[in-house]
């Protein structure tokens, strides 16, 4: 992600072009959100980054072709911020074609009976409440305009629970069910809603999770025996949003190198928890 997206890597022509479309990406200042924002821009979309950090978002915008990205300060746990982020797309561009609900946190690595209410509120607040608020206001806008595509960020944890991450597991499972329900409720209005479930992706969040364990937890990153790249997740996100996936609705696309094809994560527990 060290070069701007204009030039031979851009996709401004052809069937995967998003020229003239508008994408809203939450948590687009780093990691998978940054990669997705750049991927939308590379295909010609105008990208609005909704992030709590202006500095981080501006770092993402610098990677795009000039004028392709913009920023809206957003705390996804606040209804007024979520509503304003969606309204900003309408005010600036007159439309909202894509929402990538990416903002999230990992939370403390504690077994369920040691987890605090504060950690529950923070992890569920950002990962699930925030996803619901952005989903709510994006759906209102998209239903009025008669089209749209939304990709919510779930996780392999929604399918395969990880010991020491009970709150995170629950929040991401909630995101998955919100996505499926929204797909059922809005398909007749020309709106598709899908989820994506990344596995171990090379981001600071994933590294913080690994650091909480004595050894890399089995089954490791999966049969490919490596971490995924944010750009690999981004490719799946933009495909789900694109016209190429026009009949794909209500699914959860797993991008995990085959991790969920292996045994569930039962051990080890985080290093700060008793055996």
PDB file of C-alpha atoms in Angstrom:
ATOM      1  CA  UNK A   1       0.000   0.000   0.000  1.00  0.00           C
ATOM      2  CA  UNK A   2       2.940   2.292  -0.576  1.00  0.00           C
ATOM      3  CA  UNK A   3       1.906   3.709  -3.949  1.00  0.00           C
ATOM      4  CA  UNK A   4      -1.072   5.676  -5.138  1.00  0.00           C
ATOM      5  CA  UNK A   5      -3.718   3.725  -6.950  1.00  0.00           C
ATOM      6  CA  UNK A   6      -3.657   5.482 -10.310  1.00  0.00           C
ATOM      7  CA  UNK A   7      -1.696   3.800 -13.108  1.00  0.00           C
ATOM      8  CA  UNK A   8      -1.573   0.161 -14.194  1.00  0.00           C
ATOM      9  CA  UNK A   9      -3.060  -1.122 -10.916  1.00  0.00           C
ATOM     10  CA  UNK A  10      -6.148   1.045 -11.276  1.00  0.00           C
ATOM     11  CA  UNK A  11      -9.374  -0.513 -12.541  1.00  0.00           C
ATOM     12  CA  UNK A  12     -11.268   2.453 -13.896  1.00  0.00           C
ATOM     13  CA  UNK A  13     -12.467   0.639 -17.022  1.00  0.00           C
ATOM     14  CA  UNK A  14     -14.010  -2.777 -17.517  1.00  0.00           C
ATOM     15  CA  UNK A  15     -16.598  -4.889 -15.700  1.00  0.00           C
ATOM     16  CA  UNK A  16     -15.216  -4.259 -12.206  1.00  0.00           C
ATOM     17  CA  UNK A  17     -15.147  -0.469 -12.553  1.00  0.00           C
ATOM     18  CA  UNK A  18     -16.864   1.513  -9.803  1.00  0.00           C
ATOM     19  CA  UNK A  19     -16.531   4.830 -11.572  1.00  0.00           C
ATOM     20  CA  UNK A  20     -19.207   7.268 -10.402  1.00  0.00           C
ATOM     21  CA  UNK A  21     -20.109   5.196  -7.335  1.00  0.00           C
ATOM     22  CA  UNK A  22     -19.716   6.221  -3.678  1.00  0.00           C
ATOM     23  CA  UNK A  23     -18.331   3.977  -0.933  1.00  0.00           C
ATOM     24  CA  UNK A  24     -18.454   4.626   2.809  1.00  0.00           C
ATOM     25  CA  UNK A  25     -15.844   2.702   4.832  1.00  0.00           C
ATOM     26  CA  UNK A  26     -15.852   2.712   8.624  1.00  0.00           C
ATOM     27  CA  UNK A  27     -12.526   2.214  10.352  1.00  0.00           C
ATOM     28  CA  UNK A  28     -10.788   3.006   7.079  1.00  0.00           C
ATOM     29  CA  UNK A  29      -7.742   4.514   8.748  1.00  0.00           C
ATOM     30  CA  UNK A  30      -5.808   1.283   9.161  1.00  0.00           C
ATOM     31  CA  UNK A  31      -5.608  -2.439   8.516  1.00  0.00           C
ATOM     32  CA  UNK A  32      -8.309  -4.097   6.457  1.00  0.00           C
ATOM     33  CA  UNK A  33     -10.377  -0.909   6.350  1.00  0.00           C
ATOM     34  CA  UNK A  34      -7.489   0.994   4.781  1.00  0.00           C
ATOM     35  CA  UNK A  35      -6.975  -1.737   2.198  1.00  0.00           C
ATOM     36  CA  UNK A  36     -10.688  -1.770   1.328  1.00  0.00           C
ATOM     37  CA  UNK A  37     -10.854   2.020   1.007  1.00  0.00           C
ATOM     38  CA  UNK A  38      -7.896   1.977  -1.378  1.00  0.00           C
ATOM     39  CA  UNK A  39      -9.411  -0.910  -3.344  1.00  0.00           C
ATOM     40  CA  UNK A  40     -12.670   1.003  -3.843  1.00  0.00           C
ATOM     41  CA  UNK A  41     -10.723   4.081  -4.947  1.00  0.00           C
ATOM     42  CA  UNK A  42      -8.601   2.045  -7.368  1.00  0.00           C
ATOM     43  CA  UNK A  43     -11.808   0.981  -9.105  1.00  0.00           C
ATOM     44  CA  UNK A  44     -12.930   4.565  -9.483  1.00  0.00           C
ATOM     45  CA  UNK A  45     -15.274   5.006  -6.512  1.00  0.00           C
ATOM     46  CA  UNK A  46     -15.424   8.138  -4.406  1.00  0.00           C
ATOM     47  CA  UNK A  47     -14.529   6.983  -0.899  1.00  0.00           C
ATOM     48  CA  UNK A  48     -15.664   8.523   2.381  1.00  0.00           C
ATOM     49  CA  UNK A  49     -13.675   7.249   5.354  1.00  0.00           C
ATOM     50  CA  UNK A  50     -15.609   7.277   8.616  1.00  0.00           C
ATOM     51  CA  UNK A  51     -13.047   6.956  11.369  1.00  0.00           C
ATOM     52  CA  UNK A  52     -12.450   8.185  14.873  1.00  0.00           C
ATOM     53  CA  UNK A  53      -8.915   9.295  13.915  1.00  0.00           C
ATOM     54  CA  UNK A  54      -8.480  12.025  11.323  1.00  0.00           C
ATOM     55  CA  UNK A  55      -4.731  11.428  11.198  1.00  0.00           C
ATOM     56  CA  UNK A  56      -5.190   7.742  10.393  1.00  0.00           C
ATOM     57  CA  UNK A  57      -7.826   8.478   7.753  1.00  0.00           C
ATOM     58  CA  UNK A  58      -5.640  11.088   6.098  1.00  0.00           C
ATOM     59  CA  UNK A  59      -2.879   8.490   5.920  1.00  0.00           C
ATOM     60  CA  UNK A  60      -5.237   6.305   3.901  1.00  0.00           C
ATOM     61  CA  UNK A  61      -6.329   9.168   1.663  1.00  0.00           C
ATOM     62  CA  UNK A  62      -2.698   9.890   0.812  1.00  0.00           C
ATOM     63  CA  UNK A  63      -2.491   6.425  -0.761  1.00  0.00           C
ATOM     64  CA  UNK A  64      -5.310   7.173  -3.172  1.00  0.00           C
ATOM     65  CA  UNK A  65      -5.401   9.120  -6.402  1.00  0.00           C
ATOM     66  CA  UNK A  66      -5.785  12.852  -5.604  1.00  0.00           C
ATOM     67  CA  UNK A  67      -9.357  13.840  -4.801  1.00  0.00           C
ATOM     68  CA  UNK A  68     -10.598  10.282  -4.552  1.00  0.00           C
ATOM     69  CA  UNK A  69     -11.008  10.114  -0.754  1.00  0.00           C
ATOM     70  CA  UNK A  70     -12.472  12.257   2.008  1.00  0.00           C
ATOM     71  CA  UNK A  71     -12.936  12.004   5.780  1.00  0.00           C
ATOM     72  CA  UNK A  72     -15.818  12.265   8.230  1.00  0.00           C
ATOM     73  CA  UNK A  73     -15.080  12.076  11.960  1.00  0.00           C
ATOM     74  CA  UNK A  74     -17.165   9.169  13.262  1.00  0.00           C
ATOM     75  CA  UNK A  75     -17.597   7.270  16.500  1.00  0.00           C
ATOM     76  CA  UNK A  76     -19.700   4.349  15.277  1.00  0.00           C
ATOM     77  CA  UNK A  77     -21.132   3.777  18.765  1.00  0.00           C
ATOM     78  CA  UNK A  78     -22.952   7.131  18.601  1.00  0.00           C
ATOM     79  CA  UNK A  79     -26.175   7.288  16.638  1.00  0.00           C
ATOM     80  CA  UNK A  80     -25.697  10.920  15.656  1.00  0.00           C
ATOM     81  CA  UNK A  81     -22.247  10.165  14.228  1.00  0.00           C
ATOM     82  CA  UNK A  82     -23.510   7.198  12.228  1.00  0.00           C
ATOM     83  CA  UNK A  83     -26.411   9.199  10.849  1.00  0.00           C
ATOM     84  CA  UNK A  84     -24.114  12.103   9.961  1.00  0.00           C
ATOM     85  CA  UNK A  85     -21.616   9.850   8.179  1.00  0.00           C
ATOM     86  CA  UNK A  86     -24.328   8.493   5.898  1.00  0.00           C
ATOM     87  CA  UNK A  87     -25.860  11.941   5.370  1.00  0.00           C
ATOM     88  CA  UNK A  88     -22.439  13.313   4.425  1.00  0.00           C
ATOM     89  CA  UNK A  89     -22.273  10.956   1.455  1.00  0.00           C
ATOM     90  CA  UNK A  90     -25.588  12.284   0.214  1.00  0.00           C
ATOM     91  CA  UNK A  91     -24.553  15.889   0.763  1.00  0.00           C
ATOM     92  CA  UNK A  92     -21.203  15.521  -0.986  1.00  0.00           C
ATOM     93  CA  UNK A  93     -22.110  13.152  -3.799  1.00  0.00           C
ATOM     94  CA  UNK A  94     -25.886  12.773  -3.897  1.00  0.00           C
ATOM     95  CA  UNK A  95     -25.771   9.002  -3.350  1.00  0.00           C
ATOM     96  CA  UNK A  96     -24.401   6.094  -1.323  1.00  0.00           C
ATOM     97  CA  UNK A  97     -23.744   2.918  -3.271  1.00  0.00           C
ATOM     98  CA  UNK A  98     -21.604   0.874  -0.881  1.00  0.00           C
ATOM     99  CA  UNK A  99     -21.104   0.603   2.850  1.00  0.00           C
ATOM    100  CA  UNK A 100     -18.252  -1.432   4.249  1.00  0.00           C
ATOM    101  CA  UNK A 101     -18.956  -1.778   7.972  1.00  0.00           C
ATOM    102  CA  UNK A 102     -15.377  -2.473   9.049  1.00  0.00           C
ATOM    103  CA  UNK A 103     -14.720  -0.674  12.349  1.00  0.00           C
ATOM    104  CA  UNK A 104     -13.924  -3.078  15.180  1.00  0.00           C
ATOM    105  CA  UNK A 105     -11.786  -3.955  18.186  1.00  0.00           C
ATOM    106  CA  UNK A 106     -10.452  -7.243  19.521  1.00  0.00           C
ATOM    107  CA  UNK A 107     -11.065  -6.732  23.234  1.00  0.00           C
ATOM    108  CA  UNK A 108      -9.244  -8.192  26.214  1.00  0.00           C
ATOM    109  CA  UNK A 109      -8.194 -11.838  26.009  1.00  0.00           C
ATOM    110  CA  UNK A 110     -10.039 -13.233  29.016  1.00  0.00           C
ATOM    111  CA  UNK A 111     -12.193 -16.275  29.602  1.00  0.00           C
ATOM    112  CA  UNK A 112     -15.883 -15.527  30.034  1.00  0.00           C
ATOM    113  CA  UNK A 113     -16.140 -15.507  33.830  1.00  0.00           C
ATOM    114  CA  UNK A 114     -13.162 -13.125  34.088  1.00  0.00           C
ATOM    115  CA  UNK A 115     -14.463 -10.643  31.515  1.00  0.00           C
ATOM    116  CA  UNK A 116     -15.548  -7.276  32.882  1.00  0.00           C
ATOM    117  CA  UNK A 117     -18.732  -5.415  32.066  1.00  0.00           C
ATOM    118  CA  UNK A 118     -16.548  -2.580  30.758  1.00  0.00           C
ATOM    119  CA  UNK A 119     -14.895  -4.892  28.242  1.00  0.00           C
ATOM    120  CA  UNK A 120     -18.276  -6.280  27.193  1.00  0.00           C
ATOM    121  CA  UNK A 121     -19.629  -2.769  26.629  1.00  0.00           C
ATOM    122  CA  UNK A 122     -16.579  -1.702  24.597  1.00  0.00           C
ATOM    123  CA  UNK A 123     -16.326  -4.779  22.364  1.00  0.00           C
ATOM    124  CA  UNK A 124     -20.045  -5.185  21.762  1.00  0.00           C
ATOM    125  CA  UNK A 125     -20.440  -1.417  21.434  1.00  0.00           C
ATOM    126  CA  UNK A 126     -17.928  -1.028  18.621  1.00  0.00           C
ATOM    127  CA  UNK A 127     -18.270  -4.392  16.879  1.00  0.00           C
ATOM    128  CA  UNK A 128     -22.027  -4.936  17.002  1.00  0.00           C
ATOM    129  CA  UNK A 129     -23.826  -1.771  18.135  1.00  0.00           C
ATOM    130  CA  UNK A 130     -21.644   0.270  15.789  1.00  0.00           C
ATOM    131  CA  UNK A 131     -22.309  -2.107  12.926  1.00  0.00           C
ATOM    132  CA  UNK A 132     -26.052  -1.941  13.589  1.00  0.00           C
ATOM    133  CA  UNK A 133     -26.119   1.859  13.721  1.00  0.00           C
ATOM    134  CA  UNK A 134     -24.225   2.239  10.440  1.00  0.00           C
ATOM    135  CA  UNK A 135     -26.380  -0.471   8.879  1.00  0.00           C
ATOM    136  CA  UNK A 136     -29.569   1.245  10.046  1.00  0.00           C
ATOM    137  CA  UNK A 137     -28.792   4.640   8.553  1.00  0.00           C
ATOM    138  CA  UNK A 138     -27.263   3.253   5.370  1.00  0.00           C
ATOM    139  CA  UNK A 139     -30.374   1.143   4.795  1.00  0.00           C
ATOM    140  CA  UNK A 140     -32.628   4.162   5.236  1.00  0.00           C
ATOM    141  CA  UNK A 141     -30.662   6.055   2.577  1.00  0.00           C
ATOM    142  CA  UNK A 142     -30.381   3.102   0.212  1.00  0.00           C
ATOM    143  CA  UNK A 143     -34.080   2.223   0.481  1.00  0.00           C
ATOM    144  CA  UNK A 144     -34.937   5.762  -0.555  1.00  0.00           C
ATOM    145  CA  UNK A 145     -32.635   5.671  -3.580  1.00  0.00           C
ATOM    146  CA  UNK A 146     -33.624   2.095  -4.502  1.00  0.00           C
ATOM    147  CA  UNK A 147     -30.235   0.374  -4.567  1.00  0.00           C
ATOM    148  CA  UNK A 148     -27.101  -0.337  -2.561  1.00  0.00           C
ATOM    149  CA  UNK A 149     -24.688  -2.973  -1.369  1.00  0.00           C
ATOM    150  CA  UNK A 150     -23.435  -3.468   2.177  1.00  0.00           C
ATOM    151  CA  UNK A 151     -20.632  -5.667   3.465  1.00  0.00           C
ATOM    152  CA  UNK A 152     -20.394  -6.092   7.232  1.00  0.00           C
ATOM    153  CA  UNK A 153     -17.222  -7.261   8.931  1.00  0.00           C
ATOM    154  CA  UNK A 154     -17.847 -10.507  10.787  1.00  0.00           C
ATOM    155  CA  UNK A 155     -14.996 -12.932  11.575  1.00  0.00           C
ATOM    156  CA  UNK A 156     -14.142 -16.602  11.611  1.00  0.00           C
ATOM    157  CA  UNK A 157     -14.933 -16.171  15.315  1.00  0.00           C
ATOM    158  CA  UNK A 158     -18.605 -16.012  14.305  1.00  0.00           C
ATOM    159  CA  UNK A 159     -18.262 -19.643  13.145  1.00  0.00           C
ATOM    160  CA  UNK A 160     -15.386 -21.082  15.200  1.00  0.00           C
ATOM    161  CA  UNK A 161     -15.217 -19.743  18.771  1.00  0.00           C
ATOM    162  CA  UNK A 162     -11.821 -18.901  20.190  1.00  0.00           C
ATOM    163  CA  UNK A 163     -11.100 -19.559  23.866  1.00  0.00           C
ATOM    164  CA  UNK A 164     -10.490 -16.312  25.701  1.00  0.00           C
ATOM    165  CA  UNK A 165     -12.508 -14.233  23.233  1.00  0.00           C
ATOM    166  CA  UNK A 166     -16.087 -14.940  24.253  1.00  0.00           C
ATOM    167  CA  UNK A 167     -17.310 -11.358  23.949  1.00  0.00           C
ATOM    168  CA  UNK A 168     -15.671 -10.894  20.563  1.00  0.00           C
ATOM    169  CA  UNK A 169     -17.069 -14.229  19.373  1.00  0.00           C
ATOM    170  CA  UNK A 170     -20.569 -13.206  20.431  1.00  0.00           C
ATOM    171  CA  UNK A 171     -20.333  -9.749  18.861  1.00  0.00           C
ATOM    172  CA  UNK A 172     -19.166 -11.087  15.512  1.00  0.00           C
ATOM    173  CA  UNK A 173     -21.863 -13.778  15.521  1.00  0.00           C
ATOM    174  CA  UNK A 174     -24.324 -10.952  16.101  1.00  0.00           C
ATOM    175  CA  UNK A 175     -22.963  -9.054  13.108  1.00  0.00           C
ATOM    176  CA  UNK A 176     -23.439 -12.148  10.973  1.00  0.00           C
ATOM    177  CA  UNK A 177     -27.101 -12.491  11.968  1.00  0.00           C
ATOM    178  CA  UNK A 178     -27.732  -8.773  11.494  1.00  0.00           C
ATOM    179  CA  UNK A 179     -26.366  -9.147   7.968  1.00  0.00           C
ATOM    180  CA  UNK A 180     -28.570 -12.111   7.133  1.00  0.00           C
ATOM    181  CA  UNK A 181     -31.651 -10.443   8.533  1.00  0.00           C
ATOM    182  CA  UNK A 182     -30.989  -7.200   6.662  1.00  0.00           C
ATOM    183  CA  UNK A 183     -30.561  -9.199   3.453  1.00  0.00           C
ATOM    184  CA  UNK A 184     -33.999 -10.775   3.975  1.00  0.00           C
ATOM    185  CA  UNK A 185     -35.642  -7.463   4.752  1.00  0.00           C
ATOM    186  CA  UNK A 186     -34.180  -5.339   1.955  1.00  0.00           C
ATOM    187  CA  UNK A 187     -33.613  -7.494  -1.112  1.00  0.00           C
ATOM    188  CA  UNK A 188     -36.908  -6.395  -2.632  1.00  0.00           C
ATOM    189  CA  UNK A 189     -35.646  -2.804  -2.470  1.00  0.00           C
ATOM    190  CA  UNK A 190     -32.594  -3.492  -4.595  1.00  0.00           C
ATOM    191  CA  UNK A 191     -30.230  -3.706  -1.621  1.00  0.00           C
ATOM    192  CA  UNK A 192     -27.831  -6.567  -1.038  1.00  0.00           C
ATOM    193  CA  UNK A 193     -26.315  -7.210   2.396  1.00  0.00           C
ATOM    194  CA  UNK A 194     -23.494  -9.671   2.948  1.00  0.00           C
ATOM    195  CA  UNK A 195     -20.841 -10.339   5.558  1.00  0.00           C
ATOM    196  CA  UNK A 196     -17.200 -11.252   5.345  1.00  0.00           C
ATOM    197  CA  UNK A 197     -15.340 -13.458   7.818  1.00  0.00           C
ATOM    198  CA  UNK A 198     -11.574 -12.955   7.767  1.00  0.00           C
ATOM    199  CA  UNK A 199      -9.228 -15.313   9.525  1.00  0.00           C
ATOM    200  CA  UNK A 200      -5.748 -14.385  10.688  1.00  0.00           C
ATOM    201  CA  UNK A 201      -4.889 -11.263   8.700  1.00  0.00           C
ATOM    202  CA  UNK A 202      -1.605  -9.396   9.055  1.00  0.00           C
ATOM    203  CA  UNK A 203      -2.886  -6.408  11.028  1.00  0.00           C
ATOM    204  CA  UNK A 204      -1.980  -4.962  14.451  1.00  0.00           C
ATOM    205  CA  UNK A 205      -5.260  -6.325  15.845  1.00  0.00           C
ATOM    206  CA  UNK A 206      -4.382  -9.880  14.858  1.00  0.00           C
ATOM    207  CA  UNK A 207      -0.889  -9.518  16.273  1.00  0.00           C
ATOM    208  CA  UNK A 208      -2.264  -8.326  19.612  1.00  0.00           C
ATOM    209  CA  UNK A 209      -4.441 -11.437  19.745  1.00  0.00           C
ATOM    210  CA  UNK A 210      -1.503 -13.737  18.994  1.00  0.00           C
ATOM    211  CA  UNK A 211       0.646 -11.993  21.618  1.00  0.00           C
ATOM    212  CA  UNK A 212      -1.862 -12.959  24.323  1.00  0.00           C
ATOM    213  CA  UNK A 213      -0.976 -16.644  23.957  1.00  0.00           C
ATOM    214  CA  UNK A 214       2.175 -18.611  24.862  1.00  0.00           C
ATOM    215  CA  UNK A 215       2.250 -20.174  21.402  1.00  0.00           C
ATOM    216  CA  UNK A 216       0.350 -19.576  18.226  1.00  0.00           C
ATOM    217  CA  UNK A 217      -3.029 -21.174  18.930  1.00  0.00           C
ATOM    218  CA  UNK A 218      -3.914 -24.289  16.938  1.00  0.00           C
ATOM    219  CA  UNK A 219      -4.786 -24.720  14.135  1.00  0.00           C
ATOM    220  CA  UNK A 220      -2.570 -21.752  13.326  1.00  0.00           C
ATOM    221  CA  UNK A 221      -3.438 -19.589  10.344  1.00  0.00           C
ATOM    222  CA  UNK A 222      -4.813 -22.531   8.370  1.00  0.00           C
ATOM    223  CA  UNK A 223      -3.613 -24.914   5.669  1.00  0.00           C
ATOM    224  CA  UNK A 224      -1.936 -22.119   3.700  1.00  0.00           C
ATOM    225  CA  UNK A 225       0.388 -21.686   6.711  1.00  0.00           C
ATOM    226  CA  UNK A 226       0.570 -17.920   6.569  1.00  0.00           C
ATOM    227  CA  UNK A 227      -1.303 -14.835   7.627  1.00  0.00           C
ATOM    228  CA  UNK A 228      -3.615 -13.311   5.071  1.00  0.00           C
ATOM    229  CA  UNK A 229      -2.993  -9.833   3.705  1.00  0.00           C
ATOM    230  CA  UNK A 230      -5.412  -6.921   4.171  1.00  0.00           C
ATOM    231  CA  UNK A 231      -5.476  -6.539   0.394  1.00  0.00           C
ATOM    232  CA  UNK A 232      -6.750 -10.116   0.032  1.00  0.00           C
ATOM    233  CA  UNK A 233      -9.710  -9.299   2.266  1.00  0.00           C
ATOM    234  CA  UNK A 234     -10.261  -6.019   0.436  1.00  0.00           C
ATOM    235  CA  UNK A 235     -10.561  -7.855  -2.879  1.00  0.00           C
ATOM    236  CA  UNK A 236     -13.381  -9.948  -1.436  1.00  0.00           C
ATOM    237  CA  UNK A 237     -15.130  -6.872  -0.015  1.00  0.00           C
ATOM    238  CA  UNK A 238     -15.163  -4.946  -3.283  1.00  0.00           C
ATOM    239  CA  UNK A 239     -16.255  -8.043  -5.195  1.00  0.00           C
ATOM    240  CA  UNK A 240     -19.253  -8.502  -2.896  1.00  0.00           C
ATOM    241  CA  UNK A 241     -20.173  -4.855  -3.426  1.00  0.00           C
ATOM    242  CA  UNK A 242     -19.649  -4.943  -7.176  1.00  0.00           C
ATOM    243  CA  UNK A 243     -22.051  -5.714  -9.996  1.00  0.00           C
ATOM    244  CA  UNK A 244     -20.138  -8.964 -10.511  1.00  0.00           C
ATOM    245  CA  UNK A 245     -21.833 -10.221  -7.317  1.00  0.00           C
ATOM    246  CA  UNK A 246     -25.280  -8.918  -8.248  1.00  0.00           C
ATOM    247  CA  UNK A 247     -27.038 -12.184  -7.285  1.00  0.00           C
ATOM    248  CA  UNK A 248     -25.067 -12.711  -4.074  1.00  0.00           C
ATOM    249  CA  UNK A 249     -27.119 -11.763  -1.036  1.00  0.00           C
ATOM    250  CA  UNK A 250     -27.239 -12.848   2.607  1.00  0.00           C
ATOM    251  CA  UNK A 251     -23.991 -14.824   2.626  1.00  0.00           C
ATOM    252  CA  UNK A 252     -20.924 -14.761   4.835  1.00  0.00           C
ATOM    253  CA  UNK A 253     -17.804 -15.068   2.683  1.00  0.00           C
ATOM    254  CA  UNK A 254     -14.963 -16.654   4.643  1.00  0.00           C
ATOM    255  CA  UNK A 255     -11.477 -15.392   3.792  1.00  0.00           C
ATOM    256  CA  UNK A 256      -9.304 -17.420   6.130  1.00  0.00           C
ATOM    257  CA  UNK A 257      -6.891 -19.580   4.146  1.00  0.00           C
ATOM    258  CA  UNK A 258      -8.869 -22.655   5.176  1.00  0.00           C
ATOM    259  CA  UNK A 259      -8.752 -22.046   8.930  1.00  0.00           C
ATOM    260  CA  UNK A 260     -12.406 -22.981   9.500  1.00  0.00           C
ATOM    261  CA  UNK A 261     -11.815 -26.237   7.620  1.00  0.00           C
ATOM    262  CA  UNK A 262      -9.660 -27.370  10.541  1.00  0.00           C
ATOM    263  CA  UNK A 263     -10.472 -28.164  14.184  1.00  0.00           C
ATOM    264  CA  UNK A 264     -12.026 -25.493  16.457  1.00  0.00           C
ATOM    265  CA  UNK A 265      -9.742 -23.441  18.680  1.00  0.00           C
ATOM    266  CA  UNK A 266     -10.001 -25.040  22.112  1.00  0.00           C
ATOM    267  CA  UNK A 267      -6.553 -24.410  23.598  1.00  0.00           C
ATOM    268  CA  UNK A 268      -4.429 -22.772  24.749  1.00  0.00           C
ATOM    269  CA  UNK A 269      -6.093 -20.169  26.891  1.00  0.00           C
ATOM    270  CA  UNK A 270      -4.597 -16.681  27.073  1.00  0.00           C
ATOM    271  CA  UNK A 271      -1.480 -16.476  29.202  1.00  0.00           C
ATOM    272  CA  UNK A 272      -3.205 -14.316  31.842  1.00  0.00           C
ATOM    273  CA  UNK A 273      -5.923 -16.910  32.489  1.00  0.00           C
ATOM    274  CA  UNK A 274      -5.663 -20.025  34.677  1.00  0.00           C
ATOM    275  CA  UNK A 275      -5.513 -23.446  32.995  1.00  0.00           C
TER     276      UNK A 275
END
